[in-house]
């Protein structure tokens, strides 16, 4: 049995904090860093060490994981002043688990490879509950060797672990996932809006549609949320907006005009402008009139 | 055991012919009518009687079923000269199983009700195979009494039989179904186009996405068709275009601007203009570049 590498974990948000905690519980020595102090103190109380800068964390770790909000954050933390790249030793492993643009993921991986570091892009889905329960889906891009090396860490954090392809392939897969989820939410929102505004019971429509080709996890889960007007997150509209933008821009970079993805991006913009960015992404239903349940029987 | 009513069956297309045959096999006396003679001769060889006009068929039948291409066809056959309405006796049952506009369905049902006839709108999904195997999904609008009366006939034709609500509710549900199916196909098409054009194996992306919230019957079945470039129908793009138009117009009539449904309607218009209206609806994938499989590994 080999000794476990020290893991540097940068970014202790809603997702990162429980992920770092799961690594600690599995016996990894963990050095943490976060913009705000609160989550650092919590993890230190659980047995982690606190780092001072990304460079400092990287210098003390054999594996560095970043879990950050967006592409510019990853670029700054990795390639910026006192960044991961300035501290990480050749032969180390770097895993970015943020959801960012595939182009950025490839650029960061190239910079790491140039320093003799194995690099993976490994965005996740499954939300806060998935992070807490170590049940995340993880979509991975990078070399076979880097993937094999990182596998025990992924097994500590998730369940559905897929090595999709080379650098950037994890982020491409995540973008695909977010397109399908977002556009399917819009599809279900339009269908249930048509039903309810026609005076037809949306619960019966949902049930009828689940029996055929219209079946989806989104119709099942988010369709029920729409019927119940239960728009507490879940996954926030403003975060899905960010992901739809990544997808739309990744398409544009390839000359693909992803029309439905762009439509849903602008739907999310509308929600956010209305002050509903903190609601669940199923709140796309609220773009259409919501009749009182009383009007549903006639 | 009550004697089985004579069923008048008008419209022996891809769907209507096997449906009428299933009624014959179940022991119903059937009188058939169709614009072209071929299918009539086939059904007569199977034991059906041939009618001369919708009025004639209706006058000789206790139950009349129509299975026609579009709203104007149903209006003409039911309300036009020598139409069903001019021949059907008070106390009879009329079932329209075509996919038409909810507004038209309600108008036709009202005309029937005024003549003392029980009327149902009962569009189906499940395609030619579903019709042949008596495995159709049937979405029904109309009174409880009319539904109970028609139930044995529906049991002869389908499996997933849902009485959704009053007149028009069956067509509203079908429109909802077609919105979800069409928009989800577009979602999967955009995601797999992004994957393939990024050099990522679409089969791996499909497999990864089936494990989470992006799961759908469409990703499973139509996603595989897109990967295999297998665009033989299935369900023809030009027929789905008709249904998306019904859905979009039903929304407009209620002041609902169903943006994704309209986007997919115009996508289908594009396919049809290119001469691809006879291909499967999963051919929405062909709106985006289709790289050769060779470019997928790199």
Short mmCIF file of C-alpha atoms in Angstrom, two decimals, chain A residues 106 125 137 139 160 162-169 172-173 175-177 179-181 183-184 186-188 190-195 197-201 204-205 207-209 211-219 221-222 247 250-251 254-263 267 287-289 298, chain B residues 106 125 137 139 160 162-169 172-173 175-177 179-181 183-184 186-188 190-195 197-201 204-205 207-209 211-219 221-222 247 250-251 254-263 267 287-289 298:
data_model
loop_
_atom_site.label_atom_id
_atom_site.label_comp_id
_atom_site.label_asym_id
_atom_site.label_seq_id
_atom_site.Cartn_x
_atom_site.Cartn_y
_atom_site.Cartn_z
CA UNK A 106 -6.60 23.10 -22.86
CA UNK A 125 -22.27 17.14 -11.97
CA UNK A 137 -20.51 12.28 -11.86
CA UNK A 139 -16.19 13.80 -16.77
CA UNK A 160 -20.02 7.80 -12.31
CA UNK A 162 -15.84 8.60 -17.21
CA UNK A 163 -12.53 9.27 -18.96
CA UNK A 164 -13.91 10.81 -22.15
CA UNK A 165 -10.80 11.79 -24.11
CA UNK A 166 -7.77 14.10 -24.26
CA UNK A 167 -7.35 17.51 -22.57
CA UNK A 168 -10.52 19.58 -22.77
CA UNK A 169 -12.78 16.54 -23.38
CA UNK A 172 -16.66 19.58 -23.65
CA UNK A 173 -18.71 16.76 -22.11
CA UNK A 175 -20.87 21.66 -21.79
CA UNK A 176 -22.86 18.99 -23.68
CA UNK A 177 -24.50 17.96 -20.41
CA UNK A 179 -26.90 22.08 -23.11
CA UNK A 180 -29.10 18.99 -22.84
CA UNK A 181 -30.23 19.77 -19.29
CA UNK A 183 -32.73 22.95 -23.31
CA UNK A 184 -34.76 20.04 -21.93
CA UNK A 186 -37.07 24.79 -21.56
CA UNK A 187 -38.90 22.03 -23.49
CA UNK A 188 -40.70 20.85 -20.35
CA UNK A 190 -43.10 25.19 -22.66
CA UNK A 191 -45.10 21.96 -22.65
CA UNK A 192 -46.39 22.41 -19.10
CA UNK A 193 -47.15 26.10 -19.75
CA UNK A 194 -49.23 25.08 -22.78
CA UNK A 195 -51.05 22.44 -20.72
CA UNK A 197 -52.83 27.66 -19.81
CA UNK A 198 -55.13 25.37 -21.83
CA UNK A 199 -56.86 24.29 -18.61
CA UNK A 200 -55.35 20.79 -18.73
CA UNK A 201 -53.95 19.23 -15.53
CA UNK A 204 -51.70 14.22 -15.87
CA UNK A 205 -49.71 15.49 -18.85
CA UNK A 207 -47.60 11.28 -16.20
CA UNK A 208 -48.80 10.58 -19.75
CA UNK A 209 -45.55 11.87 -21.29
CA UNK A 211 -44.62 6.71 -20.61
CA UNK A 212 -43.19 7.45 -24.06
CA UNK A 213 -40.48 9.18 -26.09
CA UNK A 214 -40.91 12.42 -24.13
CA UNK A 215 -39.55 10.67 -21.01
CA UNK A 216 -36.57 12.33 -19.33
CA UNK A 217 -35.06 12.76 -15.90
CA UNK A 218 -35.83 16.48 -16.33
CA UNK A 219 -39.55 15.87 -17.03
CA UNK A 221 -37.77 15.87 -11.50
CA UNK A 222 -37.93 19.42 -12.85
CA UNK A 247 -21.40 25.96 -24.34
CA UNK A 250 -17.46 26.79 -27.44
CA UNK A 251 -19.85 26.28 -30.35
CA UNK A 254 -16.06 25.95 -33.90
CA UNK A 255 -18.43 27.79 -36.25
CA UNK A 256 -21.48 26.03 -34.72
CA UNK A 257 -24.42 28.33 -34.09
CA UNK A 258 -26.06 26.39 -31.23
CA UNK A 259 -29.44 28.07 -31.50
CA UNK A 260 -31.38 26.37 -28.69
CA UNK A 261 -28.44 26.72 -26.28
CA UNK A 262 -28.33 30.43 -27.08
CA UNK A 263 -32.08 30.77 -26.67
CA UNK A 267 -33.95 33.01 -21.17
CA UNK A 287 -41.27 32.99 -18.10
CA UNK A 288 -44.78 31.82 -19.03
CA UNK A 289 -47.99 32.61 -17.12
CA UNK A 298 -63.15 23.29 -15.86
CA UNK B 106 -63.07 21.35 -29.54
CA UNK B 125 -48.02 8.20 -30.22
CA UNK B 137 -50.01 5.51 -26.28
CA UNK B 139 -54.12 10.66 -24.92
CA UNK B 160 -50.72 3.44 -22.29
CA UNK B 162 -54.71 8.18 -20.35
CA UNK B 163 -57.94 10.17 -20.03
CA UNK B 164 -56.39 13.60 -19.52
CA UNK B 165 -59.39 15.93 -19.32
CA UNK B 166 -62.29 17.51 -21.24
CA UNK B 167 -62.59 17.98 -25.03
CA UNK B 168 -59.32 19.12 -26.57
CA UNK B 169 -57.21 17.85 -23.65
CA UNK B 172 -53.17 19.55 -25.93
CA UNK B 173 -51.31 16.59 -24.39
CA UNK B 175 -48.91 18.92 -28.59
CA UNK B 176 -47.02 18.92 -25.27
CA UNK B 177 -45.52 15.56 -26.17
CA UNK B 179 -42.83 19.94 -28.05
CA UNK B 180 -40.81 17.90 -25.57
CA UNK B 181 -39.74 15.31 -28.15
CA UNK B 183 -36.96 20.29 -28.51
CA UNK B 184 -35.12 17.44 -26.79
CA UNK B 186 -32.58 19.63 -30.91
CA UNK B 187 -30.85 19.62 -27.49
CA UNK B 188 -29.20 16.27 -28.19
CA UNK B 190 -26.52 20.47 -30.47
CA UNK B 191 -24.69 18.57 -27.72
CA UNK B 192 -23.46 15.80 -30.01
CA UNK B 193 -22.51 18.34 -32.70
CA UNK B 194 -20.41 20.20 -30.13
CA UNK B 195 -18.78 16.94 -29.00
CA UNK B 197 -16.75 18.97 -33.81
CA UNK B 198 -14.52 19.28 -30.71
CA UNK B 199 -12.93 15.92 -31.55
CA UNK B 200 -14.61 14.16 -28.62
CA UNK B 201 -16.17 10.71 -29.11
CA UNK B 204 -18.65 8.34 -24.82
CA UNK B 205 -20.49 11.62 -24.30
CA UNK B 207 -22.90 7.20 -22.29
CA UNK B 208 -21.65 9.71 -19.72
CA UNK B 209 -24.76 11.87 -20.03
CA UNK B 211 -25.98 8.50 -16.13
CA UNK B 212 -27.30 11.88 -14.89
CA UNK B 213 -29.85 14.65 -15.29
CA UNK B 214 -29.30 14.77 -19.06
CA UNK B 215 -30.84 11.28 -19.35
CA UNK B 216 -33.77 10.95 -21.75
CA UNK B 217 -35.34 8.40 -24.04
CA UNK B 218 -34.38 10.76 -26.89
CA UNK B 219 -30.68 10.82 -25.89
CA UNK B 221 -32.60 6.30 -28.99
CA UNK B 222 -32.23 9.37 -31.20
CA UNK B 247 -48.11 23.38 -30.75
CA UNK B 250 -51.92 26.62 -29.84
CA UNK B 251 -49.47 28.64 -27.74
CA UNK B 254 -53.18 31.61 -25.60
CA UNK B 255 -50.64 34.46 -25.79
CA UNK B 256 -47.74 32.06 -25.08
CA UNK B 257 -44.70 32.64 -27.28
CA UNK B 258 -43.25 29.12 -27.20
CA UNK B 259 -39.78 30.10 -28.36
CA UNK B 260 -38.01 26.72 -28.44
CA UNK B 261 -40.99 25.06 -30.14
CA UNK B 262 -40.90 27.77 -32.80
CA UNK B 263 -37.14 27.42 -33.20
CA UNK B 267 -35.31 23.98 -38.06
CA UNK B 287 -28.08 21.05 -39.53
CA UNK B 288 -24.61 20.99 -37.94
CA UNK B 289 -21.42 19.68 -39.57
CA UNK B 298 -6.75 12.71 -32.00
#
